[in-house]
Amino acid sequence: MPEAMLPKIRLEHLTFTGGGLEPAGIEFGEGLTLVYGGSNAGKSYSLQAINFMLGGDRPDILEQGAKYTKVLLGLTLGDGRQVTLERARRGGGLKVYDGLARDGDLAGRTGTVVSADHGRGKSGSVSELLLESIGIKDARIAATEAAQLVPFSIRHFMPYLAIDEDRMFTADSPTIVSPKNGPTLNKNVFRFILTGQDDSNVIEVPNEKALKASNDGKVELLDEMIGEIDGQLGGAKMDTLDAEIKRLSEQLEDFGNSLGDTQQRLDVAMQERRGLLDTLEADRSKLGQLVAMKARFLELQETYRTDIRRLEAIEEGGFLLQRFEDQPCPMCGALPGDQHLPHELSDLDRQHATALAEIAKIRRDMRGLEAALTSVEDEQATLNLRIEFLSGEIGRQGAVISRLKPQEATTRRDYQAAAERLGKLEAVWELRSRRSALQIKRNAIAAIRVGRQKAEGLMIGIDGPTGHKFAQVVRDVLTAWKYPGIEAVTWDERRQDIAINGRPRSQNGKGVKAVFHSAFAVAVMVYCRTNGLPHPGFVVLDSPLVTYRKPIHYKRHGELDADEKAIAGTSLDKAFYKHLAGLHDVGQIYVIENNDPPSEMPGGVKIHLFSGESGEGRQGLFPV
């Protein structure tokens, strides 16, 4: 036995309280506690109550204890802290109080509410409270071959901690946690208990149910999508869809070519008309300049003519002055009597010559002006002809444009109408293609047959060496109990159970199965406690020695089988109690029995006798 074992939990008291009633219950010894006595005294009910306080189902209320409304379970946790769990007999959550309450008095104490279910409750659960006190926290177990992980809870431990009559006598494996669980969970829970190795690091794969549900969901979703597409397709004619798309595509191409040609011709006509308009505007501008220039030339020509007439008058006046002195002065117009300084004849000659020279010069300028005027008039005539031509061309291009525009508009409308129609048909084609793809996908998923999923390489249950090692502990327990004829105890992998001398436990009589089942549970505690593995450190056994039953109990359990008779004739019961009493350092054991214990019981055993309704002393768990 190792020098130091992991912490354990100790049952201190089980107490029932009710308004105005004297508390009733049981106090447990540090090692072995025995409750025995008559039937219907509440012995087995105490096991059910312990199970209830550890998150189990609510037991039926006994008639004699019907007025007790609360259950208290006093515990010493693994860390040495003493607490009292309180729970209404009608069920619900629990409260945890510091300290023990053997007298059932919790007045003045403040409790903490915890959930009966692992992983729930703001302040945790009773399962987490107990497991963490013995060193188990956040352990997870693969419940299926697909490695679906579930939290390990105190409920997984209960088949190894509290064995009621039904489980004690059953031929089923002692490792079954619940009929609702599959074998994988049972095996992996047992493996975790015997090895301390959980499955937290195992990667979960989708299980069969999840995959099937996922596929069903996909098929349903695809059916909805296909239905929506069918609604959009309405009464579209699928049989002529491809031919119609081909015809409209060809028609659209023809419309496109025609529209392009018309558009090109219209563009050319408009471009040419624009060029003609620009040229016309430039010519008209130039023509205006020529008209203005001609007007200025005509005005200059008139000026020249006036100057010539004036010079000719001067030239003619000088001549007369020379011939007619008694005439007004041709130079200044002064009358003969008023002429103060008579002009010399030479002056008149010079004046005459100058006028003639000036007239000659002006006449030369006039001839140049007349040539320029003729040139302007010629250019003006040319521009008028071209303007007339351009106007005609512009009109003709306008006529072409007027003819092409309606044609272009008509062709464009036809093209757009054909394109719109083709677009709608192509949308239908897209929907049909999408529907076809979805239908193929839907049929493929619906045709998938989902088999059981397995996480590759997942270790399920204990291995051979561990099973052998555990079986040897069971053998040691049975040997300590002086079970007759023990030669070999082996681990039956197929049955997940032990076999004694090659015979499966399940093939023995009721009383022998109970002995072996008890040895199994005690061996689990010894195995864990002596190998440094977490274990609550207590075991409750109901009717482990039924093979020693008296004739009065035959009606309930039947006649003894041959193997039971063989055991009943031995002193196994004495060795049984002696061995269990000697395990007080390993763990605590609570035995419930109908039969009287041997007359010689080891010391240190806490014994309660429930005498029954007709007996003396304490008659049962509850006062009668």
JSON list of C-alpha atoms in Angstrom, two decimals, residues 425-537:
[
{"chain": "A", "resi": 425, "resn": "LEU", "atom": "CA", "xyz": [-34.91, 32.96, -71.90]},
{"chain": "A", "resi": 426, "resn": "GLU", "atom": "CA", "xyz": [-31.26, 32.79, -70.83]},
{"chain": "A", "resi": 427, "resn": "ALA", "atom": "CA", "xyz": [-32.34, 33.48, -67.23]},
{"chain": "A", "resi": 428, "resn": "VAL", "atom": "CA", "xyz": [-34.73, 30.55, -67.51]},
{"chain": "A", "resi": 429, "resn": "TRP", "atom": "CA", "xyz": [-31.89, 28.48, -68.93]},
{"chain": "A", "resi": 430, "resn": "GLU", "atom": "CA", "xyz": [-29.70, 29.45, -65.97]},
{"chain": "A", "resi": 431, "resn": "LEU", "atom": "CA", "xyz": [-32.45, 28.49, -63.52]},
{"chain": "A", "resi": 432, "resn": "ARG", "atom": "CA", "xyz": [-32.95, 25.19, -65.30]},
{"chain": "A", "resi": 433, "resn": "SER", "atom": "CA", "xyz": [-29.21, 24.47, -65.17]},
{"chain": "A", "resi": 434, "resn": "ARG", "atom": "CA", "xyz": [-29.04, 25.42, -61.51]},
{"chain": "A", "resi": 435, "resn": "ARG", "atom": "CA", "xyz": [-32.05, 23.25, -60.72]},
{"chain": "A", "resi": 436, "resn": "SER", "atom": "CA", "xyz": [-30.47, 20.34, -62.53]},
{"chain": "A", "resi": 437, "resn": "ALA", "atom": "CA", "xyz": [-27.23, 20.76, -60.54]},
{"chain": "A", "resi": 438, "resn": "LEU", "atom": "CA", "xyz": [-29.11, 21.00, -57.26]},
{"chain": "A", "resi": 439, "resn": "GLN", "atom": "CA", "xyz": [-31.17, 17.92, -58.13]},
{"chain": "A", "resi": 440, "resn": "ILE", "atom": "CA", "xyz": [-28.01, 15.93, -58.86]},
{"chain": "A", "resi": 441, "resn": "LYS", "atom": "CA", "xyz": [-26.48, 17.08, -55.59]},
{"chain": "A", "resi": 442, "resn": "ARG", "atom": "CA", "xyz": [-29.68, 16.34, -53.69]},
{"chain": "A", "resi": 443, "resn": "ASN", "atom": "CA", "xyz": [-29.96, 12.84, -55.14]},
{"chain": "A", "resi": 444, "resn": "ALA", "atom": "CA", "xyz": [-26.31, 12.13, -54.35]},
{"chain": "A", "resi": 445, "resn": "ILE", "atom": "CA", "xyz": [-26.72, 13.18, -50.70]},
{"chain": "A", "resi": 446, "resn": "ALA", "atom": "CA", "xyz": [-29.99, 11.27, -50.36]},
{"chain": "A", "resi": 447, "resn": "ALA", "atom": "CA", "xyz": [-28.29, 8.16, -51.69]},
{"chain": "A", "resi": 448, "resn": "ILE", "atom": "CA", "xyz": [-25.53, 8.29, -49.06]},
{"chain": "A", "resi": 449, "resn": "ARG", "atom": "CA", "xyz": [-25.85, 5.53, -46.56]},
{"chain": "A", "resi": 450, "resn": "VAL", "atom": "CA", "xyz": [-24.31, 6.73, -43.31]},
{"chain": "A", "resi": 451, "resn": "GLY", "atom": "CA", "xyz": [-22.69, 4.00, -41.33]},
{"chain": "A", "resi": 452, "resn": "ARG", "atom": "CA", "xyz": [-21.37, 4.04, -37.83]},
{"chain": "A", "resi": 453, "resn": "GLN", "atom": "CA", "xyz": [-18.56, 6.55, -37.56]},
{"chain": "A", "resi": 454, "resn": "LYS", "atom": "CA", "xyz": [-15.38, 5.75, -35.76]},
{"chain": "A", "resi": 455, "resn": "ALA", "atom": "CA", "xyz": [-12.54, 7.88, -34.53]},
{"chain": "A", "resi": 456, "resn": "GLU", "atom": "CA", "xyz": [-9.49, 6.24, -36.00]},
{"chain": "A", "resi": 457, "resn": "GLY", "atom": "CA", "xyz": [-7.24, 4.63, -33.45]},
{"chain": "A", "resi": 458, "resn": "LEU", "atom": "CA", "xyz": [-9.53, 5.46, -30.51]},
{"chain": "A", "resi": 459, "resn": "MET", "atom": "CA", "xyz": [-8.78, 3.18, -27.57]},
{"chain": "A", "resi": 460, "resn": "ILE", "atom": "CA", "xyz": [-12.02, 1.89, -26.08]},
{"chain": "A", "resi": 461, "resn": "GLY", "atom": "CA", "xyz": [-12.06, 0.30, -22.66]},
{"chain": "A", "resi": 462, "resn": "ILE", "atom": "CA", "xyz": [-9.13, -1.10, -20.75]},
{"chain": "A", "resi": 463, "resn": "ASP", "atom": "CA", "xyz": [-6.30, -3.03, -22.34]},
{"chain": "A", "resi": 464, "resn": "GLY", "atom": "CA", "xyz": [-5.38, -6.60, -21.51]},
{"chain": "A", "resi": 465, "resn": "PRO", "atom": "CA", "xyz": [-2.65, -5.83, -18.96]},
{"chain": "A", "resi": 466, "resn": "THR", "atom": "CA", "xyz": [-4.94, -3.44, -17.07]},
{"chain": "A", "resi": 467, "resn": "GLY", "atom": "CA", "xyz": [-7.76, -6.00, -17.09]},
{"chain": "A", "resi": 468, "resn": "HIS", "atom": "CA", "xyz": [-5.39, -8.68, -15.80]},
{"chain": "A", "resi": 469, "resn": "LYS", "atom": "CA", "xyz": [-4.04, -6.38, -13.10]},
{"chain": "A", "resi": 470, "resn": "PHE", "atom": "CA", "xyz": [-7.55, -5.51, -11.96]},
{"chain": "A", "resi": 471, "resn": "ALA", "atom": "CA", "xyz": [-8.63, -9.15, -12.00]},
{"chain": "A", "resi": 472, "resn": "GLN", "atom": "CA", "xyz": [-5.76, -9.96, -9.63]},
{"chain": "A", "resi": 473, "resn": "VAL", "atom": "CA", "xyz": [-7.07, -7.37, -7.18]},
{"chain": "A", "resi": 474, "resn": "VAL", "atom": "CA", "xyz": [-10.51, -9.01, -7.37]},
{"chain": "A", "resi": 475, "resn": "ARG", "atom": "CA", "xyz": [-8.85, -12.34, -6.73]},
{"chain": "A", "resi": 476, "resn": "ASP", "atom": "CA", "xyz": [-7.07, -10.86, -3.69]},
{"chain": "A", "resi": 477, "resn": "VAL", "atom": "CA", "xyz": [-10.38, -9.58, -2.37]},
{"chain": "A", "resi": 478, "resn": "LEU", "atom": "CA", "xyz": [-12.10, -12.95, -2.85]},
{"chain": "A", "resi": 479, "resn": "THR", "atom": "CA", "xyz": [-9.12, -14.68, -1.33]},
{"chain": "A", "resi": 480, "resn": "ALA", "atom": "CA", "xyz": [-9.34, -12.38, 1.67]},
{"chain": "A", "resi": 481, "resn": "TRP", "atom": "CA", "xyz": [-13.01, -13.30, 1.88]},
{"chain": "A", "resi": 482, "resn": "LYS", "atom": "CA", "xyz": [-11.97, -16.96, 1.79]},
{"chain": "A", "resi": 483, "resn": "TYR", "atom": "CA", "xyz": [-14.07, -17.71, -1.22]},
{"chain": "A", "resi": 484, "resn": "PRO", "atom": "CA", "xyz": [-13.64, -21.46, -1.66]},
{"chain": "A", "resi": 485, "resn": "GLY", "atom": "CA", "xyz": [-11.72, -22.93, -4.58]},
{"chain": "A", "resi": 486, "resn": "ILE", "atom": "CA", "xyz": [-10.33, -19.70, -6.06]},
{"chain": "A", "resi": 487, "resn": "GLU", "atom": "CA", "xyz": [-7.79, -20.63, -8.72]},
{"chain": "A", "resi": 488, "resn": "ALA", "atom": "CA", "xyz": [-7.96, -17.84, -11.22]},
{"chain": "A", "resi": 489, "resn": "VAL", "atom": "CA", "xyz": [-9.81, -14.58, -11.74]},
{"chain": "A", "resi": 490, "resn": "THR", "atom": "CA", "xyz": [-9.65, -13.22, -15.26]},
{"chain": "A", "resi": 491, "resn": "TRP", "atom": "CA", "xyz": [-10.98, -10.20, -17.13]},
{"chain": "A", "resi": 492, "resn": "ASP", "atom": "CA", "xyz": [-13.70, -11.13, -19.63]},
{"chain": "A", "resi": 493, "resn": "GLU", "atom": "CA", "xyz": [-13.26, -8.53, -22.36]},
{"chain": "A", "resi": 494, "resn": "ARG", "atom": "CA", "xyz": [-16.40, -9.59, -24.23]},
{"chain": "A", "resi": 495, "resn": "ARG", "atom": "CA", "xyz": [-18.67, -9.42, -21.20]},
{"chain": "A", "resi": 496, "resn": "GLN", "atom": "CA", "xyz": [-16.78, -6.56, -19.55]},
{"chain": "A", "resi": 497, "resn": "ASP", "atom": "CA", "xyz": [-16.89, -8.56, -16.37]},
{"chain": "A", "resi": 498, "resn": "ILE", "atom": "CA", "xyz": [-14.81, -10.92, -14.35]},
{"chain": "A", "resi": 499, "resn": "ALA", "atom": "CA", "xyz": [-14.68, -14.68, -14.67]},
{"chain": "A", "resi": 500, "resn": "ILE", "atom": "CA", "xyz": [-13.79, -16.90, -11.72]},
{"chain": "A", "resi": 501, "resn": "ASN", "atom": "CA", "xyz": [-12.02, -20.13, -12.52]},
{"chain": "A", "resi": 502, "resn": "GLY", "atom": "CA", "xyz": [-13.02, -19.59, -16.15]},
{"chain": "A", "resi": 503, "resn": "ARG", "atom": "CA", "xyz": [-16.71, -19.23, -15.38]},
{"chain": "A", "resi": 504, "resn": "PRO", "atom": "CA", "xyz": [-18.32, -15.85, -16.10]},
{"chain": "A", "resi": 505, "resn": "ARG", "atom": "CA", "xyz": [-19.75, -14.11, -13.07]},
{"chain": "A", "resi": 506, "resn": "SER", "atom": "CA", "xyz": [-23.12, -13.84, -14.78]},
{"chain": "A", "resi": 507, "resn": "GLN", "atom": "CA", "xyz": [-23.50, -17.64, -14.96]},
{"chain": "A", "resi": 508, "resn": "ASN", "atom": "CA", "xyz": [-23.61, -18.10, -11.20]},
{"chain": "A", "resi": 509, "resn": "GLY", "atom": "CA", "xyz": [-26.57, -18.11, -8.84]},
{"chain": "A", "resi": 510, "resn": "LYS", "atom": "CA", "xyz": [-27.99, -14.90, -7.42]},
{"chain": "A", "resi": 511, "resn": "GLY", "atom": "CA", "xyz": [-26.09, -15.04, -4.13]},
{"chain": "A", "resi": 512, "resn": "VAL", "atom": "CA", "xyz": [-22.77, -15.87, -5.81]},
{"chain": "A", "resi": 513, "resn": "LYS", "atom": "CA", "xyz": [-23.22, -13.09, -8.35]},
{"chain": "A", "resi": 514, "resn": "ALA", "atom": "CA", "xyz": [-23.79, -10.72, -5.40]},
{"chain": "A", "resi": 515, "resn": "VAL", "atom": "CA", "xyz": [-20.55, -11.82, -3.74]},
{"chain": "A", "resi": 516, "resn": "PHE", "atom": "CA", "xyz": [-18.61, -11.38, -6.98]},
{"chain": "A", "resi": 517, "resn": "HIS", "atom": "CA", "xyz": [-20.27, -8.03, -7.72]},
{"chain": "A", "resi": 518, "resn": "SER", "atom": "CA", "xyz": [-19.37, -6.84, -4.22]},
{"chain": "A", "resi": 519, "resn": "ALA", "atom": "CA", "xyz": [-15.81, -8.03, -4.71]},
{"chain": "A", "resi": 520, "resn": "PHE", "atom": "CA", "xyz": [-15.75, -6.15, -8.02]},
{"chain": "A", "resi": 521, "resn": "ALA", "atom": "CA", "xyz": [-16.82, -2.84, -6.42]},
{"chain": "A", "resi": 522, "resn": "VAL", "atom": "CA", "xyz": [-14.47, -3.23, -3.44]},
{"chain": "A", "resi": 523, "resn": "ALA", "atom": "CA", "xyz": [-11.62, -4.17, -5.79]},
{"chain": "A", "resi": 524, "resn": "VAL", "atom": "CA", "xyz": [-12.19, -1.00, -7.85]},
{"chain": "A", "resi": 525, "resn": "MET", "atom": "CA", "xyz": [-11.81, 1.09, -4.72]},
{"chain": "A", "resi": 526, "resn": "VAL", "atom": "CA", "xyz": [-8.73, -0.84, -3.56]},
{"chain": "A", "resi": 527, "resn": "TYR", "atom": "CA", "xyz": [-7.20, -0.72, -7.06]},
{"chain": "A", "resi": 528, "resn": "CYS", "atom": "CA", "xyz": [-7.63, 3.04, -7.38]},
{"chain": "A", "resi": 529, "resn": "ARG", "atom": "CA", "xyz": [-6.70, 3.93, -3.84]},
{"chain": "A", "resi": 530, "resn": "THR", "atom": "CA", "xyz": [-3.55, 1.81, -3.87]},
{"chain": "A", "resi": 531, "resn": "ASN", "atom": "CA", "xyz": [-2.46, 2.90, -7.35]},
{"chain": "A", "resi": 532, "resn": "GLY", "atom": "CA", "xyz": [-2.71, 6.64, -6.81]},
{"chain": "A", "resi": 533, "resn": "LEU", "atom": "CA", "xyz": [-5.90, 6.99, -8.83]},
{"chain": "A", "resi": 534, "resn": "PRO", "atom": "CA", "xyz": [-8.82, 9.26, -7.86]},
{"chain": "A", "resi": 535, "resn": "HIS", "atom": "CA", "xyz": [-11.71, 7.47, -6.14]},
{"chain": "A", "resi": 536, "resn": "PRO", "atom": "CA", "xyz": [-14.34, 8.88, -3.78]},
{"chain": "A", "resi": 537, "resn": "GLY", "atom": "CA", "xyz": [-13.20, 6.33, -1.21]}
]
